[in-house]
PDB file of N, CA and C in Angstrom:
ATOM      1  N   UNK A   1     119.310  92.935   9.299  1.00 91.00           N
ATOM      2  CA  UNK A   1     118.022  92.984   8.333  1.00 91.00           C
ATOM      3  C   UNK A   1     118.186  92.175   7.891  1.00 91.00           C
ATOM      4  N   UNK A   2     116.810  91.641   7.742  1.00 95.00           N
ATOM      5  CA  UNK A   2     116.103  90.227   6.614  1.00 95.00           C
ATOM      6  C   UNK A   2     115.183  90.753   5.924  1.00 95.00           C
ATOM      7  N   UNK A   3     115.475  90.135   4.398  1.00 96.00           N
ATOM      8  CA  UNK A   3     114.253  90.501   3.714  1.00 96.00           C
ATOM      9  C   UNK A   3     113.745  90.058   3.738  1.00 96.00           C
ATOM     10  N   UNK A   4     112.588  90.554   2.656  1.00 98.00           N
ATOM     11  CA  UNK A   4     111.433  90.094   2.791  1.00 98.00           C
ATOM     12  C   UNK A   4     110.511  90.431   0.946  1.00 98.00           C
ATOM     13  N   UNK A   5     109.132  89.282   0.388  1.00 97.00           N
ATOM     14  CA  UNK A   5     109.079  89.383  -0.593  1.00 97.00           C
ATOM     15  C   UNK A   5     107.606  89.907  -0.522  1.00 97.00           C
ATOM     16  N   UNK A   6     107.777  90.857  -0.980  1.00 97.00           N
ATOM     17  CA  UNK A   6     105.729  91.055  -0.703  1.00 97.00           C
ATOM     18  C   UNK A   6     104.974  91.116  -2.036  1.00 97.00           C
ATOM     19  N   UNK A   7     104.985  90.148  -2.556  1.00 96.00           N
ATOM     20  CA  UNK A   7     104.140  90.288  -3.667  1.00 96.00           C
ATOM     21  C   UNK A   7     102.828  89.610  -4.207  1.00 96.00           C
ATOM     22  N   UNK A   8     102.100  89.953  -5.078  1.00 94.00           N
ATOM     23  CA  UNK A   8     100.919  89.182  -5.817  1.00 94.00           C
ATOM     24  C   UNK A   8     100.664  88.474  -7.190  1.00 94.00           C
ATOM     25  N   UNK A   9     100.092  87.950  -7.262  1.00 92.00           N
ATOM     26  CA  UNK A   9     100.167  86.854  -8.573  1.00 92.00           C
ATOM     27  C   UNK A   9      98.917  88.329 -10.094  1.00 92.00           C
ATOM     28  N   UNK A  10      99.181  88.409 -11.093  1.00 91.00           N
ATOM     29  CA  UNK A  10      98.868  88.786 -11.625  1.00 91.00           C
ATOM     30  C   UNK A  10      97.381  88.887 -12.235  1.00 91.00           C
ATOM     31  N   UNK A  11      96.372  87.795 -11.486  1.00 91.00           N
ATOM     32  CA  UNK A  11      95.180  88.222 -11.808  1.00 91.00           C
ATOM     33  C   UNK A  11      94.756  88.109 -10.308  1.00 91.00           C
ATOM     34  N   UNK A  12      94.848  88.159  -9.090  1.00 93.00           N
ATOM     35  CA  UNK A  12      94.691  88.602  -8.493  1.00 93.00           C
ATOM     36  C   UNK A  12      94.255  90.418  -8.348  1.00 93.00           C
ATOM     37  N   UNK A  13      95.163  90.661  -8.872  1.00 90.00           N
ATOM     38  CA  UNK A  13      94.809  92.759  -9.397  1.00 90.00           C
ATOM     39  C   UNK A  13      93.977  92.834 -10.250  1.00 90.00           C
ATOM     40  N   UNK A  14      92.723  93.304  -9.735  1.00 93.00           N
ATOM     41  CA  UNK A  14      91.143  93.249 -10.703  1.00 93.00           C
ATOM     42  C   UNK A  14      90.519  94.714 -10.288  1.00 93.00           C
ATOM     43  N   UNK A  15      91.394  94.744 -11.165  1.00 93.00           N
ATOM     44  CA  UNK A  15      90.989  96.601 -11.559  1.00 93.00           C
ATOM     45  C   UNK A  15      90.042  97.237 -12.107  1.00 93.00           C
ATOM     46  N   UNK A  16      88.978  98.104 -12.040  1.00 93.00           N
ATOM     47  CA  UNK A  16      87.791  98.999 -13.301  1.00 93.00           C
ATOM     48  C   UNK A  16      89.308  99.779 -14.156  1.00 93.00           C
ATOM     49  N   UNK A  17      88.922  99.816 -15.417  1.00 93.00           N
ATOM     50  CA  UNK A  17      89.617 101.223 -16.002  1.00 93.00           C
ATOM     51  C   UNK A  17      89.688 102.435 -14.847  1.00 93.00           C
ATOM     52  N   UNK A  18      88.644 102.730 -14.798  1.00 96.00           N
ATOM     53  CA  UNK A  18      88.749 103.968 -13.571  1.00 96.00           C
ATOM     54  C   UNK A  18      89.531 103.820 -12.518  1.00 96.00           C
ATOM     55  N   UNK A  19      89.998 102.842 -12.215  1.00 96.00           N
ATOM     56  CA  UNK A  19      90.393 101.992 -10.990  1.00 96.00           C
ATOM     57  C   UNK A  19      92.065 102.142 -10.745  1.00 96.00           C
ATOM     58  N   UNK A  20      92.169 101.932 -12.589  1.00 94.00           N
ATOM     59  CA  UNK A  20      93.885 101.237 -12.011  1.00 94.00           C
ATOM     60  C   UNK A  20      94.844 102.722 -12.032  1.00 94.00           C
ATOM     61  N   UNK A  21      94.347 104.216 -11.813  1.00 96.00           N
ATOM     62  CA  UNK A  21      95.231 105.280 -12.013  1.00 96.00           C
ATOM     63  C   UNK A  21      95.202 105.383 -10.153  1.00 96.00           C
ATOM     64  N   UNK A  22      94.310 105.429  -9.877  1.00 97.00           N
ATOM     65  CA  UNK A  22      93.907 105.661  -8.253  1.00 97.00           C
ATOM     66  C   UNK A  22      94.883 104.669  -7.644  1.00 97.00           C
ATOM     67  N   UNK A  23      94.304 103.124  -7.452  1.00 96.00           N
ATOM     68  CA  UNK A  23      95.319 102.408  -6.842  1.00 96.00           C
ATOM     69  C   UNK A  23      97.080 101.642  -7.937  1.00 96.00           C
ATOM     70  N   UNK A  24      97.199 102.433  -9.158  1.00 95.00           N
ATOM     71  CA  UNK A  24      99.053 103.323  -9.201  1.00 95.00           C
ATOM     72  C   UNK A  24      98.920 104.099  -8.584  1.00 95.00           C
ATOM     73  N   UNK A  25      98.733 104.870  -7.889  1.00 97.00           N
ATOM     74  CA  UNK A  25      99.190 105.627  -7.164  1.00 97.00           C
ATOM     75  C   UNK A  25      99.289 105.801  -5.814  1.00 97.00           C
ATOM     76  N   UNK A  26      98.224 104.809  -5.562  1.00 97.00           N
ATOM     77  CA  UNK A  26      98.708 104.139  -3.433  1.00 97.00           C
ATOM     78  C   UNK A  26      98.773 103.994  -3.724  1.00 97.00           C
ATOM     79  N   UNK A  27      99.632 102.815  -4.587  1.00 96.00           N
ATOM     80  CA  UNK A  27     100.427 101.759  -4.244  1.00 96.00           C
ATOM     81  C   UNK A  27     102.092 102.138  -4.422  1.00 96.00           C
ATOM     82  N   UNK A  28     101.980 103.140  -4.748  1.00 96.00           N
ATOM     83  CA  UNK A  28     103.744 104.161  -5.747  1.00 96.00           C
ATOM     84  C   UNK A  28     103.538 105.177  -4.405  1.00 96.00           C
ATOM     85  N   UNK A  29     102.493 105.459  -4.012  1.00 98.00           N
ATOM     86  CA  UNK A  29     102.878 105.764  -2.096  1.00 98.00           C
ATOM     87  C   UNK A  29     103.861 105.579  -0.842  1.00 98.00           C
ATOM     88  N   UNK A  30     102.997 104.116  -1.277  1.00 98.00           N
ATOM     89  CA  UNK A  30     103.520 103.139  -0.641  1.00 98.00           C
ATOM     90  C   UNK A  30     105.011 103.161  -0.434  1.00 98.00           C
ATOM     91  N   UNK A  31     105.070 103.128  -2.050  1.00 98.00           N
ATOM     92  CA  UNK A  31     106.371 102.785  -2.091  1.00 98.00           C
ATOM     93  C   UNK A  31     107.770 103.468  -1.595  1.00 98.00           C
ATOM     94  N   UNK A  32     106.718 105.275  -1.884  1.00 98.00           N
ATOM     95  CA  UNK A  32     107.594 106.238  -1.333  1.00 98.00           C
ATOM     96  C   UNK A  32     108.195 106.248  -0.457  1.00 98.00           C
ATOM     97  N   UNK A  33     106.959 105.648   0.445  1.00 98.00           N
ATOM     98  CA  UNK A  33     107.455 105.215   1.972  1.00 98.00           C
ATOM     99  C   UNK A  33     108.030 104.347   2.383  1.00 98.00           C
ATOM    100  N   UNK A  34     107.639 103.482   1.960  1.00 98.00           N
ATOM    101  CA  UNK A  34     109.048 102.454   1.775  1.00 98.00           C
ATOM    102  C   UNK A  34     110.549 103.127   1.702  1.00 98.00           C
ATOM    103  N   UNK A  35     110.542 103.885   0.982  1.00 98.00           N
ATOM    104  CA  UNK A  35     111.770 105.369   0.431  1.00 98.00           C
ATOM    105  C   UNK A  35     112.406 105.670   1.262  1.00 98.00           C
ATOM    106  N   UNK A  36     111.295 106.317   1.895  1.00 98.00           N
ATOM    107  CA  UNK A  36     111.884 107.241   2.756  1.00 98.00           C
ATOM    108  C   UNK A  36     112.287 106.546   4.095  1.00 98.00           C
ATOM    109  N   UNK A  37     111.958 105.285   4.566  1.00 98.00           N
ATOM    110  CA  UNK A  37     112.471 104.547   5.322  1.00 98.00           C
ATOM    111  C   UNK A  37     113.384 104.370   5.307  1.00 98.00           C
ATOM    112  N   UNK A  38     114.207 104.224   4.406  1.00 98.00           N
ATOM    113  CA  UNK A  38     115.177 102.936   3.968  1.00 98.00           C
ATOM    114  C   UNK A  38     115.192 101.765   4.100  1.00 98.00           C
ATOM    115  N   UNK A  39     113.659 101.266   3.972  1.00 98.00           N
ATOM    116  CA  UNK A  39     113.469  99.747   3.644  1.00 98.00           C
ATOM    117  C   UNK A  39     113.518  98.843   2.659  1.00 98.00           C
ATOM    118  N   UNK A  40     113.046 100.360   1.040  1.00 98.00           N
ATOM    119  CA  UNK A  40     113.189  99.722   0.016  1.00 98.00           C
ATOM    120  C   UNK A  40     114.380  99.133  -0.424  1.00 98.00           C
ATOM    121  N   UNK A  41     114.204  97.992  -1.212  1.00 98.00           N
ATOM    122  CA  UNK A  41     115.848  97.209  -1.487  1.00 98.00           C
ATOM    123  C   UNK A  41     115.246  97.520  -2.997  1.00 98.00           C
ATOM    124  N   UNK A  42     114.259  96.547  -3.528  1.00 97.00           N
ATOM    125  CA  UNK A  42     113.324  96.935  -4.863  1.00 97.00           C
ATOM    126  C   UNK A  42     112.795  96.171  -5.934  1.00 97.00           C
ATOM    127  N   UNK A  43     111.689  96.649  -7.000  1.00 96.00           N
ATOM    128  CA  UNK A  43     110.551  96.147  -6.749  1.00 96.00           C
ATOM    129  C   UNK A  43     110.023  95.962  -7.571  1.00 96.00           C
ATOM    130  N   UNK A  44     109.133  95.684  -8.431  1.00 94.00           N
ATOM    131  CA  UNK A  44     107.970  96.149  -9.640  1.00 94.00           C
ATOM    132  C   UNK A  44     107.165  94.948 -10.172  1.00 94.00           C
ATOM    133  N   UNK A  45     107.056  94.426 -11.599  1.00 93.00           N
ATOM    134  CA  UNK A  45     106.915  93.464 -12.383  1.00 93.00           C
ATOM    135  C   UNK A  45     107.298  93.042 -13.197  1.00 93.00           C
ATOM    136  N   UNK A  46     106.339  92.218 -13.541  1.00 92.00           N
ATOM    137  CA  UNK A  46     107.419  90.745 -14.529  1.00 92.00           C
ATOM    138  C   UNK A  46     106.058  90.731 -15.927  1.00 92.00           C
ATOM    139  N   UNK A  47     107.108  91.178 -17.105  1.00 92.00           N
ATOM    140  CA  UNK A  47     106.359  91.455 -18.399  1.00 92.00           C
ATOM    141  C   UNK A  47     105.988  90.269 -18.252  1.00 92.00           C
ATOM    142  N   UNK A  48     105.285  90.486 -18.588  1.00 88.00           N
ATOM    143  CA  UNK A  48     104.407  88.656 -19.403  1.00 88.00           C
ATOM    144  C   UNK A  48     103.916  89.286 -20.318  1.00 88.00           C
ATOM    145  N   UNK A  49     104.379  89.899 -21.226  1.00 91.00           N
ATOM    146  CA  UNK A  49     105.166  89.721 -22.274  1.00 91.00           C
ATOM    147  C   UNK A  49     105.895  89.398 -23.939  1.00 91.00           C
ATOM    148  N   UNK A  50     106.947  88.973 -22.291  1.00 91.00           N
ATOM    149  CA  UNK A  50     108.094  88.085 -22.249  1.00 91.00           C
ATOM    150  C   UNK A  50     108.375  86.758 -22.150  1.00 91.00           C
ATOM    151  N   UNK A  51     107.899  85.511 -23.143  1.00 88.00           N
ATOM    152  CA  UNK A  51     107.319  84.375 -22.235  1.00 88.00           C
ATOM    153  C   UNK A  51     109.003  84.115 -21.974  1.00 88.00           C
ATOM    154  N   UNK A  52     109.016  82.827 -20.431  1.00 90.00           N
ATOM    155  CA  UNK A  52     110.257  82.568 -19.419  1.00 90.00           C
ATOM    156  C   UNK A  52     110.631  81.789 -20.298  1.00 90.00           C
ATOM    157  N   UNK A  53     112.001  81.585 -20.271  1.00 92.00           N
ATOM    158  CA  UNK A  53     112.681  80.036 -20.498  1.00 92.00           C
ATOM    159  C   UNK A  53     113.357  79.532 -19.747  1.00 92.00           C
ATOM    160  N   UNK A  54     113.815  78.218 -19.768  1.00 92.00           N
ATOM    161  CA  UNK A  54     114.627  77.237 -18.685  1.00 92.00           C
ATOM    162  C   UNK A  54     116.231  77.315 -20.013  1.00 92.00           C
ATOM    163  N   UNK A  55     116.922  77.882 -18.152  1.00 95.00           N
ATOM    164  CA  UNK A  55     118.951  77.266 -18.626  1.00 95.00           C
ATOM    165  C   UNK A  55     119.406  76.332 -18.146  1.00 95.00           C
ATOM    166  N   UNK A  56     118.946  75.387 -18.544  1.00 94.00           N
ATOM    167  CA  UNK A  56     119.837  74.017 -17.819  1.00 94.00           C
ATOM    168  C   UNK A  56     120.929  73.846 -17.727  1.00 94.00           C
ATOM    169  N   UNK A  57     120.904  73.119 -16.746  1.00 95.00           N
ATOM    170  CA  UNK A  57     122.992  72.263 -15.936  1.00 95.00           C
ATOM    171  C   UNK A  57     123.763  72.100 -17.113  1.00 95.00           C
ATOM    172  N   UNK A  58     123.284  72.276 -18.559  1.00 96.00           N
ATOM    173  CA  UNK A  58     124.357  71.920 -19.284  1.00 96.00           C
ATOM    174  C   UNK A  58     124.320  72.896 -20.494  1.00 96.00           C
ATOM    175  N   UNK A  59     123.675  74.228 -19.447  1.00 96.00           N
ATOM    176  CA  UNK A  59     123.628  75.711 -20.894  1.00 96.00           C
ATOM    177  C   UNK A  59     122.725  75.615 -21.603  1.00 96.00           C
ATOM    178  N   UNK A  60     121.653  74.385 -21.671  1.00 96.00           N
ATOM    179  CA  UNK A  60     121.079  74.494 -22.690  1.00 96.00           C
ATOM    180  C   UNK A  60     119.525  75.381 -22.795  1.00 96.00           C
ATOM    181  N   UNK A  61     119.466  75.895 -23.286  1.00 96.00           N
ATOM    182  CA  UNK A  61     117.780  76.989 -24.081  1.00 96.00           C
ATOM    183  C   UNK A  61     116.522  76.467 -23.906  1.00 96.00           C
ATOM    184  N   UNK A  62     115.960  76.311 -23.106  1.00 94.00           N
ATOM    185  CA  UNK A  62     114.436  75.908 -23.473  1.00 94.00           C
ATOM    186  C   UNK A  62     113.770  77.053 -23.413  1.00 94.00           C
ATOM    187  N   UNK A  63     112.361  77.468 -24.314  1.00 90.00           N
ATOM    188  CA  UNK A  63     111.232  77.878 -24.224  1.00 90.00           C
ATOM    189  C   UNK A  63     110.316  76.990 -23.132  1.00 90.00           C
ATOM    190  N   UNK A  64     110.675  77.072 -21.718  1.00 86.00           N
ATOM    191  CA  UNK A  64     109.910  76.373 -20.393  1.00 86.00           C
ATOM    192  C   UNK A  64     110.366  76.826 -19.631  1.00 86.00           C
ATOM    193  N   UNK A  65     109.258  76.158 -18.545  1.00 88.00           N
ATOM    194  CA  UNK A  65     109.984  76.816 -16.829  1.00 88.00           C
ATOM    195  C   UNK A  65     109.362  75.678 -16.649  1.00 88.00           C
ATOM    196  N   UNK A  66     110.146  75.683 -14.981  1.00 88.00           N
ATOM    197  CA  UNK A  66     109.644  73.992 -14.202  1.00 88.00           C
ATOM    198  C   UNK A  66     108.021  73.702 -13.920  1.00 88.00           C
ATOM    199  N   UNK A  67     107.680  72.571 -14.491  1.00 86.00           N
ATOM    200  CA  UNK A  67     106.420  72.059 -14.045  1.00 86.00           C
ATOM    201  C   UNK A  67     105.480  72.496 -12.308  1.00 86.00           C
ATOM    202  N   UNK A  68     104.979  73.567 -13.178  1.00 83.00           N
ATOM    203  CA  UNK A  68     104.064  73.885 -12.031  1.00 83.00           C
ATOM    204  C   UNK A  68     104.737  75.077 -11.668  1.00 83.00           C
ATOM    205  N   UNK A  69     106.009  75.591 -12.306  1.00 81.00           N
ATOM    206  CA  UNK A  69     106.477  77.245 -11.469  1.00 81.00           C
ATOM    207  C   UNK A  69     105.616  78.560 -12.795  1.00 81.00           C
ATOM    208  N   UNK A  70     104.947  78.685 -11.406  1.00 79.00           N
ATOM    209  CA  UNK A  70     104.244  81.105 -11.933  1.00 79.00           C
ATOM    210  C   UNK A  70     104.465  81.626 -11.412  1.00 79.00           C
ATOM    211  N   UNK A  71     105.750  82.992 -12.039  1.00 84.00           N
ATOM    212  CA  UNK A  71     105.774  83.872 -11.890  1.00 84.00           C
ATOM    213  C   UNK A  71     105.707  84.865 -12.038  1.00 84.00           C
ATOM    214  N   UNK A  72     104.411  85.590 -11.622  1.00 90.00           N
ATOM    215  CA  UNK A  72     103.742  86.901 -12.754  1.00 90.00           C
ATOM    216  C   UNK A  72     103.837  87.540 -11.667  1.00 90.00           C
ATOM    217  N   UNK A  73     103.048  88.785 -12.087  1.00 93.00           N
ATOM    218  CA  UNK A  73     102.220  89.983 -11.086  1.00 93.00           C
ATOM    219  C   UNK A  73     103.120  90.811 -10.307  1.00 93.00           C
ATOM    220  N   UNK A  74     103.240  91.639  -9.588  1.00 95.00           N
ATOM    221  CA  UNK A  74     104.236  92.622  -8.661  1.00 95.00           C
ATOM    222  C   UNK A  74     105.049  92.315  -8.003  1.00 95.00           C
ATOM    223  N   UNK A  75     105.695  92.505  -7.581  1.00 96.00           N
ATOM    224  CA  UNK A  75     106.253  92.374  -5.898  1.00 96.00           C
ATOM    225  C   UNK A  75     106.875  93.788  -5.947  1.00 96.00           C
ATOM    226  N   UNK A  76     107.179  93.395  -4.379  1.00 97.00           N
ATOM    227  CA  UNK A  76     108.074  94.311  -3.544  1.00 97.00           C
ATOM    228  C   UNK A  76     109.792  93.645  -2.314  1.00 97.00           C
ATOM    229  N   UNK A  77     110.458  93.973  -2.812  1.00 98.00           N
ATOM    230  CA  UNK A  77     111.468  93.645  -1.889  1.00 98.00           C
ATOM    231  C   UNK A  77     111.980  94.778  -0.907  1.00 98.00           C
ATOM    232  N   UNK A  78     111.947  94.512   0.295  1.00 98.00           N
ATOM    233  CA  UNK A  78     112.307  94.920   1.812  1.00 98.00           C
ATOM    234  C   UNK A  78     112.672  94.572   2.972  1.00 98.00           C
ATOM    235  N   UNK A  79     114.046  95.008   3.070  1.00 97.00           N
ATOM    236  CA  UNK A  79     114.787  94.696   4.424  1.00 97.00           C
ATOM    237  C   UNK A  79     114.407  95.246   5.312  1.00 97.00           C
ATOM    238  N   UNK A  80     114.122  94.333   6.088  1.00 98.00           N
ATOM    239  CA  UNK A  80     113.693  94.651   7.846  1.00 98.00           C
ATOM    240  C   UNK A  80     113.954  94.437   9.024  1.00 98.00           C
ATOM    241  N   UNK A  81     113.556  94.911  10.089  1.00 97.00           N
ATOM    242  CA  UNK A  81     113.780  93.937  11.687  1.00 97.00           C
ATOM    243  C   UNK A  81     112.915  93.880  11.247  1.00 97.00           C
ATOM    244  N   UNK A  82     112.225  92.813  11.933  1.00 97.00           N
ATOM    245  CA  UNK A  82     111.108  91.658  11.987  1.00 97.00           C
ATOM    246  C   UNK A  82     109.739  91.914  10.996  1.00 97.00           C
ATOM    247  N   UNK A  83     109.311  90.478  11.227  1.00 98.00           N
ATOM    248  CA  UNK A  83     108.934  89.995  10.551  1.00 98.00           C
ATOM    249  C   UNK A  83     107.356  90.329  11.342  1.00 98.00           C
ATOM    250  N   UNK A  84     107.217  91.608  11.690  1.00 98.00           N
ATOM    251  CA  UNK A  84     106.117  91.578  12.954  1.00 98.00           C
ATOM    252  C   UNK A  84     105.772  93.222  11.696  1.00 98.00           C
ATOM    253  N   UNK A  85     106.972  93.727  10.878  1.00 98.00           N
ATOM    254  CA  UNK A  85     107.605  95.020  10.308  1.00 98.00           C
ATOM    255  C   UNK A  85     107.022  94.553   8.987  1.00 98.00           C
ATOM    256  N   UNK A  86     107.624  93.438   7.667  1.00 98.00           N
ATOM    257  CA  UNK A  86     107.278  92.459   6.764  1.00 98.00           C
ATOM    258  C   UNK A  86     105.656  93.244   7.530  1.00 98.00           C
ATOM    259  N   UNK A  87     104.758  92.711   8.397  1.00 98.00           N
ATOM    260  CA  UNK A  87     102.644  91.568   8.361  1.00 98.00           C
ATOM    261  C   UNK A  87     103.054  94.248   8.195  1.00 98.00           C
ATOM    262  N   UNK A  88     103.248  94.348   8.334  1.00 98.00           N
ATOM    263  CA  UNK A  88     103.122  95.313   8.581  1.00 98.00           C
ATOM    264  C   UNK A  88     102.497  96.509   7.027  1.00 98.00           C
ATOM    265  N   UNK A  89     104.319  96.084   6.555  1.00 98.00           N
ATOM    266  CA  UNK A  89     104.379  96.816   4.998  1.00 98.00           C
ATOM    267  C   UNK A  89     103.862  96.431   4.017  1.00 98.00           C
ATOM    268  N   UNK A  90     103.302  94.289   3.947  1.00 98.00           N
ATOM    269  CA  UNK A  90     102.523  93.602   3.258  1.00 98.00           C
ATOM    270  C   UNK A  90     100.863  94.044   3.756  1.00 98.00           C
ATOM    271  N   UNK A  91     100.588  94.479   5.070  1.00 98.00           N
ATOM    272  CA  UNK A  91      99.250  95.263   5.235  1.00 98.00           C
ATOM    273  C   UNK A  91      99.036  96.938   3.597  1.00 98.00           C
ATOM    274  N   UNK A  92     100.154  97.663   4.488  1.00 98.00           N
ATOM    275  CA  UNK A  92      99.713  98.658   3.274  1.00 98.00           C
ATOM    276  C   UNK A  92      99.582  98.176   1.746  1.00 98.00           C
ATOM    277  N   UNK A  93     100.653  97.550   1.155  1.00 98.00           N
ATOM    278  CA  UNK A  93     100.987  96.932   0.124  1.00 98.00           C
ATOM    279  C   UNK A  93      99.573  96.867  -0.519  1.00 98.00           C
ATOM    280  N   UNK A  94      99.003  95.654   0.019  1.00 97.00           N
ATOM    281  CA  UNK A  94      97.579  94.680   0.400  1.00 97.00           C
ATOM    282  C   UNK A  94      96.160  95.755  -0.251  1.00 97.00           C
ATOM    283  N   UNK A  95      96.266  96.815   1.188  1.00 97.00           N
ATOM    284  CA  UNK A  95      95.290  97.918   1.046  1.00 97.00           C
ATOM    285  C   UNK A  95      95.290  98.389   0.240  1.00 97.00           C
ATOM    286  N   UNK A  96      96.491  99.505   0.133  1.00 97.00           N
ATOM    287  CA  UNK A  96      96.665  99.990  -1.636  1.00 97.00           C
ATOM    288  C   UNK A  96      96.668  99.622  -2.801  1.00 97.00           C
ATOM    289  N   UNK A  97      96.488  98.271  -2.863  1.00 96.00           N
ATOM    290  CA  UNK A  97      96.642  97.771  -4.806  1.00 96.00           C
ATOM    291  C   UNK A  97      95.184  97.479  -4.202  1.00 96.00           C
ATOM    292  N   UNK A  98      94.607  96.776  -3.028  1.00 96.00           N
ATOM    293  CA  UNK A  98      93.166  96.181  -3.148  1.00 96.00           C
ATOM    294  C   UNK A  98      93.291  94.464  -3.852  1.00 96.00           C
ATOM    295  N   UNK A  99      94.157  94.117  -3.157  1.00 96.00           N
ATOM    296  CA  UNK A  99      94.146  92.352  -4.020  1.00 96.00           C
ATOM    297  C   UNK A  99      94.985  92.015  -2.460  1.00 96.00           C
ATOM    298  N   UNK A 100      95.697  90.775  -2.671  1.00 97.00           N
ATOM    299  CA  UNK A 100      96.191  90.860  -1.749  1.00 97.00           C
ATOM    300  C   UNK A 100      97.404  90.167  -1.822  1.00 97.00           C
ATOM    301  N   UNK A 101      98.604  90.078  -0.816  1.00 97.00           N
ATOM    302  CA  UNK A 101      99.474  89.246  -1.046  1.00 97.00           C
ATOM    303  C   UNK A 101     100.361  89.272  -0.011  1.00 97.00           C
ATOM    304  N   UNK A 102     101.245  88.528  -0.313  1.00 96.00           N
ATOM    305  CA  UNK A 102     102.337  86.696  -0.039  1.00 96.00           C
ATOM    306  C   UNK A 102     103.355  87.902   0.334  1.00 96.00           C
ATOM    307  N   UNK A 103     103.295  87.146   1.724  1.00 98.00           N
ATOM    308  CA  UNK A 103     104.913  87.509   2.253  1.00 98.00           C
ATOM    309  C   UNK A 103     105.894  86.439   2.698  1.00 98.00           C
ATOM    310  N   UNK A 104     106.861  86.856   2.015  1.00 97.00           N
ATOM    311  CA  UNK A 104     108.453  85.762   1.706  1.00 97.00           C
ATOM    312  C   UNK A 104     109.065  85.572   2.719  1.00 97.00           C
ATOM    313  N   UNK A 105     109.918  85.382   2.804  1.00 97.00           N
ATOM    314  CA  UNK A 105     111.128  85.668   3.863  1.00 97.00           C
ATOM    315  C   UNK A 105     112.014  84.881   3.222  1.00 97.00           C
ATOM    316  N   UNK A 106     113.116  86.082   2.638  1.00 95.00           N
ATOM    317  CA  UNK A 106     114.780  85.723   2.335  1.00 95.00           C
ATOM    318  C   UNK A 106     115.530  85.064   2.942  1.00 95.00           C
ATOM    319  N   UNK A 107     116.031  83.668   3.006  1.00 94.00           N
ATOM    320  CA  UNK A 107     117.222  83.083   3.536  1.00 94.00           C
ATOM    321  C   UNK A 107     118.540  84.248   3.914  1.00 94.00           C
ATOM    322  N   UNK A 108     118.395  84.397   4.598  1.00 86.00           N
ATOM    323  CA  UNK A 108     120.191  84.862   5.163  1.00 86.00           C
ATOM    324  C   UNK A 108     121.510  83.999   4.042  1.00 86.00           C
ATOM    325  N   UNK A 109     121.994  84.716   3.769  1.00 82.00           N
ATOM    326  CA  UNK A 109     123.131  84.326   3.318  1.00 82.00           C
ATOM    327  C   UNK A 109     124.505  85.355   3.256  1.00 82.00           C
ATOM    328  N   UNK A 110     125.852  84.969   4.307  1.00 82.00           N
ATOM    329  CA  UNK A 110     126.451  85.965   4.527  1.00 82.00           C
ATOM    330  C   UNK A 110     126.892  87.415   3.413  1.00 82.00           C
ATOM    331  N   UNK A 111     127.305  86.462   1.670  1.00 82.00           N
ATOM    332  CA  UNK A 111     127.391  87.185   1.086  1.00 82.00           C
ATOM    333  C   UNK A 111     126.881  88.358   0.458  1.00 82.00           C
ATOM    334  N   UNK A 112     125.276  88.587   0.687  1.00 70.00           N
ATOM    335  CA  UNK A 112     124.125  88.658   0.372  1.00 70.00           C
ATOM    336  C   UNK A 112     124.048  89.868   1.720  1.00 70.00           C
TER     337      UNK A 112
END
């Protein structure tokens, strides 16, 4: 089966304080559904309070990132038999989160 990344950037999630607990419960319900279906790999959110760092090929560390790169927001990784299944799970998460989700497919590697 193929692993899929379903994600959204933090600015896509625009909620009122009243909506936040509802959206949180709805999105966690989808995650629980994915776990029950045996397709959940892992998920979470990027901690925006901790700055990213770049560890270079020579081992040096700096408080930078690749130019133009940005990773924030929330994500879920699911292992699914088809892209159509991935689209359906992304749809469920988009509805639960009240924001669009990006869907990306991981390349297969025999060691994974």
